[in-house]
PDB file of N, CA and C in Angstrom:
ATOM      1  N   MET A 269    -188.226-311.806 -83.539  1.00  0.00           N
ATOM      2  CA  MET A 269    -186.949-311.708 -82.900  1.00  0.00           C
ATOM      3  C   MET A 269    -185.994-312.756 -83.466  1.00  0.00           C
ATOM      4  N   PHE A 270    -186.003-313.926 -82.893  1.00  0.00           N
ATOM      5  CA  PHE A 270    -185.175-315.016 -83.377  1.00  0.00           C
ATOM      6  C   PHE A 270    -186.054-316.016 -84.106  1.00  0.00           C
ATOM      7  N   GLU A 271    -185.618-316.396 -85.279  1.00  0.00           N
ATOM      8  CA  GLU A 271    -186.378-317.397 -86.017  1.00  0.00           C
ATOM      9  C   GLU A 271    -185.902-318.787 -85.629  1.00  0.00           C
ATOM     10  N   ARG A 272    -186.838-319.684 -85.517  1.00  0.00           N
ATOM     11  CA  ARG A 272    -186.477-321.069 -85.235  1.00  0.00           C
ATOM     12  C   ARG A 272    -186.216-321.730 -86.571  1.00  0.00           C
ATOM     13  N   ASN A 273    -184.995-322.190 -86.754  1.00  0.00           N
ATOM     14  CA  ASN A 273    -184.611-322.842 -88.006  1.00  0.00           C
ATOM     15  C   ASN A 273    -184.443-324.331 -87.730  1.00  0.00           C
ATOM     16  N   PRO A 274    -185.331-325.146 -88.284  1.00  0.00           N
ATOM     17  CA  PRO A 274    -185.178-326.580 -88.022  1.00  0.00           C
ATOM     18  C   PRO A 274    -183.996-327.186 -88.778  1.00  0.00           C
ATOM     19  N   HIS A 275    -183.490-326.487 -89.766  1.00  0.00           N
ATOM     20  CA  HIS A 275    -182.369-326.989 -90.563  1.00  0.00           C
ATOM     21  C   HIS A 275    -181.096-326.266 -90.150  1.00  0.00           C
ATOM     22  N   HIS A 276    -180.627-326.514 -88.963  1.00  0.00           N
ATOM     23  CA  HIS A 276    -179.413-325.863 -88.485  1.00  0.00           C
ATOM     24  C   HIS A 276    -178.197-326.455 -89.206  1.00  0.00           C
ATOM     25  N   LYS A 277    -177.145-325.672 -89.264  1.00  0.00           N
ATOM     26  CA  LYS A 277    -175.920-326.095 -89.933  1.00  0.00           C
ATOM     27  C   LYS A 277    -174.889-326.511 -88.894  1.00  0.00           C
ATOM     28  N   ASP A 278    -174.307-327.654 -89.132  1.00  0.00           N
ATOM     29  CA  ASP A 278    -173.252-328.141 -88.255  1.00  0.00           C
ATOM     30  C   ASP A 278    -171.931-327.542 -88.714  1.00  0.00           C
ATOM     31  N   ILE A 279    -171.211-326.879 -87.819  1.00  0.00           N
ATOM     32  CA  ILE A 279    -169.981-326.183 -88.200  1.00  0.00           C
ATOM     33  C   ILE A 279    -168.906-327.162 -88.656  1.00  0.00           C
ATOM     34  N   PHE A 280    -168.855-328.345 -88.069  1.00  0.00           N
ATOM     35  CA  PHE A 280    -167.845-329.328 -88.470  1.00  0.00           C
ATOM     36  C   PHE A 280    -168.170-329.917 -89.839  1.00  0.00           C
ATOM     37  N   ASP A 281    -169.454-330.127 -90.101  1.00  0.00           N
ATOM     38  CA  ASP A 281    -169.860-330.638 -91.406  1.00  0.00           C
ATOM     39  C   ASP A 281    -169.566-329.613 -92.504  1.00  0.00           C
ATOM     40  N   GLU A 282    -169.859-328.342 -92.235  1.00  0.00           N
ATOM     41  CA  GLU A 282    -169.578-327.289 -93.214  1.00  0.00           C
ATOM     42  C   GLU A 282    -168.071-327.142 -93.435  1.00  0.00           C
ATOM     43  N   GLY A 283    -167.290-327.235 -92.368  1.00  0.00           N
ATOM     44  CA  GLY A 283    -165.834-327.139 -92.501  1.00  0.00           C
ATOM     45  C   GLY A 283    -165.270-328.291 -93.301  1.00  0.00           C
ATOM     46  N   TYR A 284    -165.814-329.494 -93.072  1.00  0.00           N
ATOM     47  CA  TYR A 284    -165.348-330.666 -93.818  1.00  0.00           C
ATOM     48  C   TYR A 284    -165.667-330.532 -95.296  1.00  0.00           C
ATOM     49  N   LYS A 285    -166.888-330.054 -95.611  1.00  0.00           N
ATOM     50  CA  LYS A 285    -167.274-329.870 -97.020  1.00  0.00           C
ATOM     51  C   LYS A 285    -166.382-328.823 -97.691  1.00  0.00           C
ATOM     52  N   SER A 286    -166.088-327.743 -96.980  1.00  0.00           N
ATOM     53  CA  SER A 286    -165.229-326.703 -97.533  1.00  0.00           C
ATOM     54  C   SER A 286    -163.810-327.224 -97.772  1.00  0.00           C
ATOM     55  N   LEU A 287    -163.282-327.983 -96.821  1.00  0.00           N
ATOM     56  CA  LEU A 287    -161.948-328.561 -96.978  1.00  0.00           C
ATOM     57  C   LEU A 287    -161.913-329.532 -98.150  1.00  0.00           C
ATOM     58  N   GLN A 288    -162.956-330.340 -98.274  1.00  0.00           N
ATOM     59  CA  GLN A 288    -163.023-331.315 -99.369  1.00  0.00           C
ATOM     60  C   GLN A 288    -163.069-330.611-100.720  1.00  0.00           C
ATOM     61  N   ARG A 289    -163.885-329.580-100.852  1.00  0.00           N
ATOM     62  CA  ARG A 289    -163.960-328.829-102.116  1.00  0.00           C
ATOM     63  C   ARG A 289    -162.627-328.162-102.444  1.00  0.00           C
ATOM     64  N   GLY A 290    -162.000-327.588-101.449  1.00  0.00           N
ATOM     65  CA  GLY A 290    -160.713-326.932-101.668  1.00  0.00           C
ATOM     66  C   GLY A 290    -159.649-327.905-102.136  1.00  0.00           C
ATOM     67  N   LEU A 291    -159.609-329.086-101.515  1.00  0.00           N
ATOM     68  CA  LEU A 291    -158.628-330.091-101.936  1.00  0.00           C
ATOM     69  C   LEU A 291    -158.912-330.595-103.341  1.00  0.00           C
ATOM     70  N   LEU A 292    -160.182-330.764-103.682  1.00  0.00           N
ATOM     71  CA  LEU A 292    -160.522-331.212-105.034  1.00  0.00           C
ATOM     72  C   LEU A 292    -160.150-330.167-106.093  1.00  0.00           C
ATOM     73  N   VAL A 293    -160.395-328.899-105.802  1.00  0.00           N
ATOM     74  CA  VAL A 293    -160.031-327.843-106.758  1.00  0.00           C
ATOM     75  C   VAL A 293    -158.518-327.751-106.888  1.00  0.00           C
ATOM     76  N   PHE A 294    -157.793-327.819-105.767  1.00  0.00           N
ATOM     77  CA  PHE A 294    -156.329-327.749-105.807  1.00  0.00           C
ATOM     78  C   PHE A 294    -155.744-328.936-106.561  1.00  0.00           C
ATOM     79  N   GLY A 295    -156.252-330.129-106.289  1.00  0.00           N
ATOM     80  CA  GLY A 295    -155.771-331.323-106.994  1.00  0.00           C
ATOM     81  C   GLY A 295    -156.079-331.261-108.484  1.00  0.00           C
ATOM     82  N   GLY A 296    -157.269-330.805-108.836  1.00  0.00           N
ATOM     83  CA  GLY A 296    -157.628-330.676-110.248  1.00  0.00           C
ATOM     84  C   GLY A 296    -156.753-329.671-110.979  1.00  0.00           C
ATOM     85  N   SER A 297    -156.445-328.553-110.311  1.00  0.00           N
ATOM     86  CA  SER A 297    -155.582-327.557-110.954  1.00  0.00           C
ATOM     87  C   SER A 297    -154.153-328.085-111.105  1.00  0.00           C
ATOM     88  N   LEU A 298    -153.678-328.888-110.136  1.00  0.00           N
ATOM     89  CA  LEU A 298    -152.344-329.486-110.281  1.00  0.00           C
ATOM     90  C   LEU A 298    -152.293-330.479-111.432  1.00  0.00           C
ATOM     91  N   VAL A 299    -153.349-331.268-111.595  1.00  0.00           N
ATOM     92  CA  VAL A 299    -153.398-332.222-112.711  1.00  0.00           C
ATOM     93  C   VAL A 299    -153.438-331.471-114.041  1.00  0.00           C
ATOM     94  N   ALA A 300    -154.230-330.399-114.102  1.00  0.00           N
ATOM     95  CA  ALA A 300    -154.300-329.610-115.337  1.00  0.00           C
ATOM     96  C   ALA A 300    -152.942-328.983-115.651  1.00  0.00           C
ATOM     97  N   LEU A 301    -152.246-328.499-114.650  1.00  0.00           N
ATOM     98  CA  LEU A 301    -150.923-327.921-114.866  1.00  0.00           C
ATOM     99  C   LEU A 301    -149.939-328.987-115.341  1.00  0.00           C
ATOM    100  N   ALA A 302    -150.021-330.187-114.768  1.00  0.00           N
ATOM    101  CA  ALA A 302    -149.130-331.274-115.202  1.00  0.00           C
ATOM    102  C   ALA A 302    -149.390-331.640-116.661  1.00  0.00           C
ATOM    103  N   VAL A 303    -150.650-331.694-117.067  1.00  0.00           N
ATOM    104  CA  VAL A 303    -150.979-332.000-118.468  1.00  0.00           C
ATOM    105  C   VAL A 303    -150.439-330.912-119.386  1.00  0.00           C
ATOM    106  N   LEU A 304    -150.611-329.653-118.986  1.00  0.00           N
ATOM    107  CA  LEU A 304    -150.092-328.551-119.808  1.00  0.00           C
ATOM    108  C   LEU A 304    -148.574-328.607-119.917  1.00  0.00           C
ATOM    109  N   ILE A 305    -147.897-328.967-118.836  1.00  0.00           N
ATOM    110  CA  ILE A 305    -146.430-329.043-118.879  1.00  0.00           C
ATOM    111  C   ILE A 305    -145.991-330.197-119.782  1.00  0.00           C
ATOM    112  N   PHE A 306    -146.724-331.338-119.746  1.00  0.00           N
ATOM    113  CA  PHE A 306    -146.379-332.441-120.647  1.00  0.00           C
ATOM    114  C   PHE A 306    -146.612-332.050-122.101  1.00  0.00           C
ATOM    115  N   MET A 307    -147.652-331.256-122.339  1.00  0.00           N
ATOM    116  CA  MET A 307    -147.941-330.850-123.724  1.00  0.00           C
ATOM    117  C   MET A 307    -146.964-329.786-124.202  1.00  0.00           C
ATOM    118  N   PHE A 308    -146.630-328.871-123.330  1.00  0.00           N
ATOM    119  CA  PHE A 308    -145.736-327.770-123.692  1.00  0.00           C
ATOM    120  C   PHE A 308    -144.587-327.729-122.691  1.00  0.00           C
ATOM    121  N   PRO A 309    -143.468-328.422-122.966  1.00  0.00           N
ATOM    122  CA  PRO A 309    -142.360-328.444-122.005  1.00  0.00           C
ATOM    123  C   PRO A 309    -141.745-327.060-121.751  1.00  0.00           C
ATOM    124  N   ALA A 310    -141.872-326.158-122.713  1.00  0.00           N
ATOM    125  CA  ALA A 310    -141.329-324.807-122.515  1.00  0.00           C
ATOM    126  C   ALA A 310    -142.118-324.037-121.467  1.00  0.00           C
ATOM    127  N   LEU A 311    -143.303-324.571-121.093  1.00  0.00           N
ATOM    128  CA  LEU A 311    -144.128-323.906-120.088  1.00  0.00           C
ATOM    129  C   LEU A 311    -143.421-323.843-118.732  1.00  0.00           C
ATOM    130  N   ILE A 312    -142.574-324.843-118.437  1.00  0.00           N
ATOM    131  CA  ILE A 312    -141.816-324.828-117.186  1.00  0.00           C
ATOM    132  C   ILE A 312    -140.917-323.594-117.131  1.00  0.00           C
ATOM    133  N   GLY A 313    -140.267-323.300-118.238  1.00  0.00           N
ATOM    134  CA  GLY A 313    -139.406-322.112-118.289  1.00  0.00           C
ATOM    135  C   GLY A 313    -140.196-320.830-118.098  1.00  0.00           C
ATOM    136  N   PHE A 314    -141.389-320.766-118.712  1.00  0.00           N
ATOM    137  CA  PHE A 314    -142.219-319.572-118.553  1.00  0.00           C
ATOM    138  C   PHE A 314    -142.703-319.416-117.110  1.00  0.00           C
ATOM    139  N   ILE A 315    -143.076-320.529-116.504  1.00  0.00           N
ATOM    140  CA  ILE A 315    -143.538-320.459-115.118  1.00  0.00           C
ATOM    141  C   ILE A 315    -142.392-320.033-114.199  1.00  0.00           C
ATOM    142  N   PHE A 316    -141.208-320.596-114.415  1.00  0.00           N
ATOM    143  CA  PHE A 316    -140.046-320.234-113.607  1.00  0.00           C
ATOM    144  C   PHE A 316    -139.676-318.759-113.815  1.00  0.00           C
ATOM    145  N   ALA A 317    -139.713-318.314-115.083  1.00  0.00           N
ATOM    146  CA  ALA A 317    -139.397-316.908-115.371  1.00  0.00           C
ATOM    147  C   ALA A 317    -140.438-315.972-114.749  1.00  0.00           C
ATOM    148  N   ALA A 318    -141.706-316.372-114.779  1.00  0.00           N
ATOM    149  CA  ALA A 318    -142.744-315.545-114.161  1.00  0.00           C
ATOM    150  C   ALA A 318    -142.537-315.467-112.649  1.00  0.00           C
ATOM    151  N   PHE A 319    -142.141-316.582-112.032  1.00  0.00           N
ATOM    152  CA  PHE A 319    -141.870-316.577-110.599  1.00  0.00           C
ATOM    153  C   PHE A 319    -140.711-315.638-110.268  1.00  0.00           C
ATOM    154  N   ILE A 320    -139.642-315.713-111.053  1.00  0.00           N
ATOM    155  CA  ILE A 320    -138.492-314.831-110.818  1.00  0.00           C
ATOM    156  C   ILE A 320    -138.885-313.372-111.025  1.00  0.00           C
ATOM    157  N   LEU A 321    -139.702-313.110-112.053  1.00  0.00           N
ATOM    158  CA  LEU A 321    -140.146-311.741-112.322  1.00  0.00           C
ATOM    159  C   LEU A 321    -140.982-311.203-111.160  1.00  0.00           C
ATOM    160  N   LEU A 322    -141.910-312.003-110.671  1.00  0.00           N
ATOM    161  CA  LEU A 322    -142.747-311.553-109.554  1.00  0.00           C
ATOM    162  C   LEU A 322    -141.925-311.358-108.277  1.00  0.00           C
ATOM    163  N   ALA A 323    -140.961-312.253-108.027  1.00  0.00           N
ATOM    164  CA  ALA A 323    -140.114-312.100-106.844  1.00  0.00           C
ATOM    165  C   ALA A 323    -139.263-310.829-106.949  1.00  0.00           C
ATOM    166  N   GLY A 324    -138.718-310.568-108.146  1.00  0.00           N
ATOM    167  CA  GLY A 324    -137.923-309.353-108.342  1.00  0.00           C
ATOM    168  C   GLY A 324    -138.758-308.099-108.158  1.00  0.00           C
ATOM    169  N   ALA A 325    -139.989-308.114-108.690  1.00  0.00           N
ATOM    170  CA  ALA A 325    -140.870-306.953-108.530  1.00  0.00           C
ATOM    171  C   ALA A 325    -141.220-306.745-107.061  1.00  0.00           C
ATOM    172  N   ALA A 326    -141.429-307.831-106.325  1.00  0.00           N
ATOM    173  CA  ALA A 326    -141.744-307.707-104.893  1.00  0.00           C
ATOM    174  C   ALA A 326    -140.562-307.128-104.122  1.00  0.00           C
ATOM    175  N   VAL A 327    -139.348-307.576-104.448  1.00  0.00           N
ATOM    176  CA  VAL A 327    -138.158-307.063-103.761  1.00  0.00           C
ATOM    177  C   VAL A 327    -137.942-305.587-104.100  1.00  0.00           C
ATOM    178  N   LEU A 328    -138.157-305.214-105.355  1.00  0.00           N
ATOM    179  CA  LEU A 328    -138.027-303.797-105.732  1.00  0.00           C
ATOM    180  C   LEU A 328    -139.064-302.943-105.012  1.00  0.00           C
ATOM    181  N   THR A 329    -140.281-303.440-104.879  1.00  0.00           N
ATOM    182  CA  THR A 329    -141.320-302.691-104.187  1.00  0.00           C
ATOM    183  C   THR A 329    -140.971-302.496-102.717  1.00  0.00           C
ATOM    184  N   VAL A 330    -140.492-303.552-102.070  1.00  0.00           N
ATOM    185  CA  VAL A 330    -140.109-303.445-100.657  1.00  0.00           C
ATOM    186  C   VAL A 330    -138.921-302.493-100.502  1.00  0.00           C
ATOM    187  N   GLY A 331    -137.957-302.570-101.420  1.00  0.00           N
ATOM    188  CA  GLY A 331    -136.819-301.652-101.367  1.00  0.00           C
ATOM    189  C   GLY A 331    -137.237-300.207-101.533  1.00  0.00           C
ATOM    190  N   TRP A 332    -138.190-299.957-102.437  1.00  0.00           N
ATOM    191  CA  TRP A 332    -138.672-298.587-102.642  1.00  0.00           C
ATOM    192  C   TRP A 332    -139.394-298.084-101.398  1.00  0.00           C
ATOM    193  N   LYS A 333    -140.181-298.954-100.759  1.00  0.00           N
ATOM    194  CA  LYS A 333    -140.892-298.530 -99.549  1.00  0.00           C
ATOM    195  C   LYS A 333    -139.921-298.255 -98.406  1.00  0.00           C
ATOM    196  N   VAL A 334    -138.852-299.055 -98.295  1.00  0.00           N
ATOM    197  CA  VAL A 334    -137.839-298.814 -97.264  1.00  0.00           C
ATOM    198  C   VAL A 334    -137.116-297.499 -97.536  1.00  0.00           C
ATOM    199  N   TRP A 335    -136.801-297.219 -98.807  1.00  0.00           N
ATOM    200  CA  TRP A 335    -136.144-295.960 -99.162  1.00  0.00           C
ATOM    201  C   TRP A 335    -137.042-294.779 -98.836  1.00  0.00           C
ATOM    202  N   ARG A 336    -138.344-294.912 -99.140  1.00  0.00           N
ATOM    203  CA  ARG A 336    -139.283-293.829 -98.865  1.00  0.00           C
ATOM    204  C   ARG A 336    -139.436-293.622 -97.361  1.00  0.00           C
ATOM    205  N   PHE A 337    -139.423-294.725 -96.584  1.00  0.00           N
ATOM    206  CA  PHE A 337    -139.523-294.621 -95.134  1.00  0.00           C
ATOM    207  C   PHE A 337    -138.289-293.938 -94.548  1.00  0.00           C
ATOM    208  N   LYS A 338    -137.093-294.273 -95.075  1.00  0.00           N
ATOM    209  CA  LYS A 338    -135.865-293.633 -94.601  1.00  0.00           C
ATOM    210  C   LYS A 338    -135.876-292.145 -94.939  1.00  0.00           C
ATOM    211  N   LYS A 339    -136.389-291.812 -96.126  1.00  0.00           N
ATOM    212  CA  LYS A 339    -136.485-290.405 -96.515  1.00  0.00           C
ATOM    213  C   LYS A 339    -137.455-289.669 -95.588  1.00  0.00           C
ATOM    214  N   HIS A 340    -138.548-290.325 -95.211  1.00  0.00           N
ATOM    215  CA  HIS A 340    -139.506-289.725 -94.286  1.00  0.00           C
ATOM    216  C   HIS A 340    -138.876-289.514 -92.917  1.00  0.00           C
ATOM    217  N   LEU A 341    -138.082-290.486 -92.446  1.00  0.00           N
ATOM    218  CA  LEU A 341    -137.415-290.327 -91.157  1.00  0.00           C
ATOM    219  C   LEU A 341    -136.403-289.186 -91.203  1.00  0.00           C
ATOM    220  N   GLY A 342    -135.694-289.054 -92.333  1.00  0.00           N
ATOM    221  CA  GLY A 342    -134.727-287.966 -92.465  1.00  0.00           C
ATOM    222  C   GLY A 342    -135.405-286.610 -92.441  1.00  0.00           C
ATOM    223  N   SER A 343    -136.574-286.488 -93.061  1.00  0.00           N
ATOM    224  CA  SER A 343    -137.274-285.207 -93.055  1.00  0.00           C
ATOM    225  C   SER A 343    -137.856-284.902 -91.681  1.00  0.00           C
ATOM    226  N   SER A 344    -138.245-285.937 -90.935  1.00  0.00           N
ATOM    227  CA  SER A 344    -138.791-285.680 -89.603  1.00  0.00           C
ATOM    228  C   SER A 344    -137.678-285.349 -88.609  1.00  0.00           C
ATOM    229  N   GLU A 345    -136.432-285.775 -88.862  1.00  0.00           N
ATOM    230  CA  GLU A 345    -135.329-285.442 -87.968  1.00  0.00           C
ATOM    231  C   GLU A 345    -135.016-283.952 -88.014  1.00  0.00           C
ATOM    232  N   GLU A 346    -135.226-283.312 -89.153  1.00  0.00           N
ATOM    233  CA  GLU A 346    -134.983-281.880 -89.241  1.00  0.00           C
ATOM    234  C   GLU A 346    -135.933-281.112 -88.331  1.00  0.00           C
ATOM    235  N   TRP A 347    -137.151-281.610 -88.200  1.00  0.00           N
ATOM    236  CA  TRP A 347    -138.131-280.932 -87.357  1.00  0.00           C
ATOM    237  C   TRP A 347    -137.920-281.250 -85.885  1.00  0.00           C
ATOM    238  N   SER A 348    -137.218-282.321 -85.570  1.00  0.00           N
ATOM    239  CA  SER A 348    -137.057-282.678 -84.173  1.00  0.00           C
ATOM    240  C   SER A 348    -135.898-281.956 -83.496  1.00  0.00           C
ATOM    241  N   LYS A 349    -135.066-281.248 -84.256  1.00  0.00           N
ATOM    242  CA  LYS A 349    -133.972-280.488 -83.641  1.00  0.00           C
ATOM    243  C   LYS A 349    -134.547-279.287 -82.887  1.00  0.00           C
ATOM    244  N   PRO A 350    -133.954-278.917 -81.750  1.00  0.00           N
ATOM    245  CA  PRO A 350    -134.509-277.781 -80.999  1.00  0.00           C
ATOM    246  C   PRO A 350    -134.339-276.471 -81.758  1.00  0.00           C
ATOM    247  N   VAL A 351    -135.345-275.627 -81.648  1.00  0.00           N
ATOM    248  CA  VAL A 351    -135.318-274.307 -82.277  1.00  0.00           C
ATOM    249  C   VAL A 351    -134.725-273.334 -81.270  1.00  0.00           C
ATOM    250  N   THR A 352    -133.691-272.614 -81.674  1.00  0.00           N
ATOM    251  CA  THR A 352    -133.076-271.638 -80.768  1.00  0.00           C
ATOM    252  C   THR A 352    -133.366-270.236 -81.274  1.00  0.00           C
ATOM    253  N   ALA A 353    -133.509-269.338 -80.346  1.00  0.00           N
ATOM    254  CA  ALA A 353    -133.751-267.944 -80.702  1.00  0.00           C
ATOM    255  C   ALA A 353    -133.108-267.070 -79.637  1.00  0.00           C
ATOM    256  N   SER A 354    -132.712-265.863 -80.002  1.00  0.00           N
ATOM    257  CA  SER A 354    -132.166-264.908 -79.034  1.00  0.00           C
ATOM    258  C   SER A 354    -132.871-263.579 -79.252  1.00  0.00           C
ATOM    259  N   PHE A 355    -133.044-262.848 -78.189  1.00  0.00           N
ATOM    260  CA  PHE A 355    -133.686-261.543 -78.306  1.00  0.00           C
ATOM    261  C   PHE A 355    -133.040-260.591 -77.316  1.00  0.00           C
ATOM    262  N   LYS A 356    -133.175-259.313 -77.607  1.00  0.00           N
ATOM    263  CA  LYS A 356    -132.624-258.275 -76.735  1.00  0.00           C
ATOM    264  C   LYS A 356    -133.771-257.630 -75.966  1.00  0.00           C
ATOM    265  N   THR A 357    -133.528-257.348 -74.703  1.00  0.00           N
ATOM    266  CA  THR A 357    -134.546-256.630 -73.928  1.00  0.00           C
ATOM    267  C   THR A 357    -134.332-255.136 -74.126  1.00  0.00           C
ATOM    268  N   GLU A 358    -135.357-254.381 -73.878  1.00  0.00           N
ATOM    269  CA  GLU A 358    -135.279-252.932 -74.079  1.00  0.00           C
ATOM    270  C   GLU A 358    -134.411-252.291 -72.987  1.00  0.00           C
ATOM    271  N   GLY A 359    -133.833-251.175 -73.285  1.00  0.00           N
ATOM    272  CA  GLY A 359    -133.070-250.422 -72.302  1.00  0.00           C
ATOM    273  C   GLY A 359    -131.607-250.339 -72.681  1.00  0.00           C
ATOM    274  N   PRO A 360    -130.879-249.433 -72.005  1.00  0.00           N
ATOM    275  CA  PRO A 360    -129.477-249.246 -72.349  1.00  0.00           C
ATOM    276  C   PRO A 360    -128.606-250.430 -71.915  1.00  0.00           C
ATOM    277  N   HIS A 361    -128.984-251.062 -70.829  1.00  0.00           N
ATOM    278  CA  HIS A 361    -128.206-252.201 -70.372  1.00  0.00           C
ATOM    279  C   HIS A 361    -128.964-253.489 -70.705  1.00  0.00           C
ATOM    280  N   TYR A 362    -128.977-253.809 -71.958  1.00  0.00           N
ATOM    281  CA  TYR A 362    -129.752-254.990 -72.370  1.00  0.00           C
ATOM    282  C   TYR A 362    -128.974-256.264 -72.031  1.00  0.00           C
ATOM    283  N   THR A 363    -129.705-257.277 -71.849  1.00  0.00           N
ATOM    284  CA  THR A 363    -129.105-258.598 -71.647  1.00  0.00           C
ATOM    285  C   THR A 363    -129.548-259.504 -72.796  1.00  0.00           C
ATOM    286  N   ARG A 364    -128.667-260.355 -73.166  1.00  0.00           N
ATOM    287  CA  ARG A 364    -128.999-261.275 -74.254  1.00  0.00           C
ATOM    288  C   ARG A 364    -129.447-262.595 -73.621  1.00  0.00           C
ATOM    289  N   ARG A 365    -130.629-263.006 -73.985  1.00  0.00           N
ATOM    290  CA  ARG A 365    -131.156-264.245 -73.445  1.00  0.00           C
ATOM    291  C   ARG A 365    -131.356-265.229 -74.594  1.00  0.00           C
ATOM    292  N   ARG A 366    -131.102-266.445 -74.291  1.00  0.00           N
ATOM    293  CA  ARG A 366    -131.270-267.489 -75.301  1.00  0.00           C
ATOM    294  C   ARG A 366    -132.350-268.448 -74.793  1.00  0.00           C
ATOM    295  N   ILE A 367    -133.330-268.705 -75.642  1.00  0.00           N
ATOM    296  CA  ILE A 367    -134.374-269.632 -75.267  1.00  0.00           C
ATOM    297  C   ILE A 367    -134.318-270.825 -76.241  1.00  0.00           C
ATOM    298  N   ILE A 368    -134.711-271.954 -75.735  1.00  0.00           N
ATOM    299  CA  ILE A 368    -134.760-273.158 -76.553  1.00  0.00           C
ATOM    300  C   ILE A 368    -136.203-273.663 -76.550  1.00  0.00           C
ATOM    301  N   VAL A 369    -136.740-273.822 -77.721  1.00  0.00           N
ATOM    302  CA  VAL A 369    -138.095-274.330 -77.860  1.00  0.00           C
ATOM    303  C   VAL A 369    -138.007-275.754 -78.384  1.00  0.00           C
ATOM    304  N   VAL A 370    -138.542-276.689 -77.625  1.00  0.00           N
ATOM    305  CA  VAL A 370    -138.524-278.084 -78.028  1.00  0.00           C
ATOM    306  C   VAL A 370    -139.959-278.450 -78.411  1.00  0.00           C
ATOM    307  N   MET A 371    -140.123-278.842 -79.669  1.00  0.00           N
ATOM    308  CA  MET A 371    -141.448-279.204 -80.160  1.00  0.00           C
ATOM    309  C   MET A 371    -141.429-280.644 -80.627  1.00  0.00           C
ATOM    310  N   LYS A 372    -142.510-281.326 -80.413  1.00  0.00           N
ATOM    311  CA  LYS A 372    -142.575-282.710 -80.880  1.00  0.00           C
ATOM    312  C   LYS A 372    -143.687-282.861 -81.871  1.00  0.00           C
TER     313      LYS A 372
END
């Protein structure tokens, strides 16, 4: 059923180790980026241009999704209008009746 594990893990100790590793990796990557920028000053321009390119692509994607959503709403509005129909009853003195069908 349940195994007895004499080597239990402390959640705070595991969280501290994870936080420490994450900070060390982040700090190391920042130092590596700083060294690369000192070696290649044009790298700043490339990084800035890549950021602008990614931001522009994200804005275009969101704009396209909003346009597609508006188009979907416009097509669903056509179906939400009531359907009207008229019919004649049999006989010489027919009456014209109008019915409205509302569908959702």
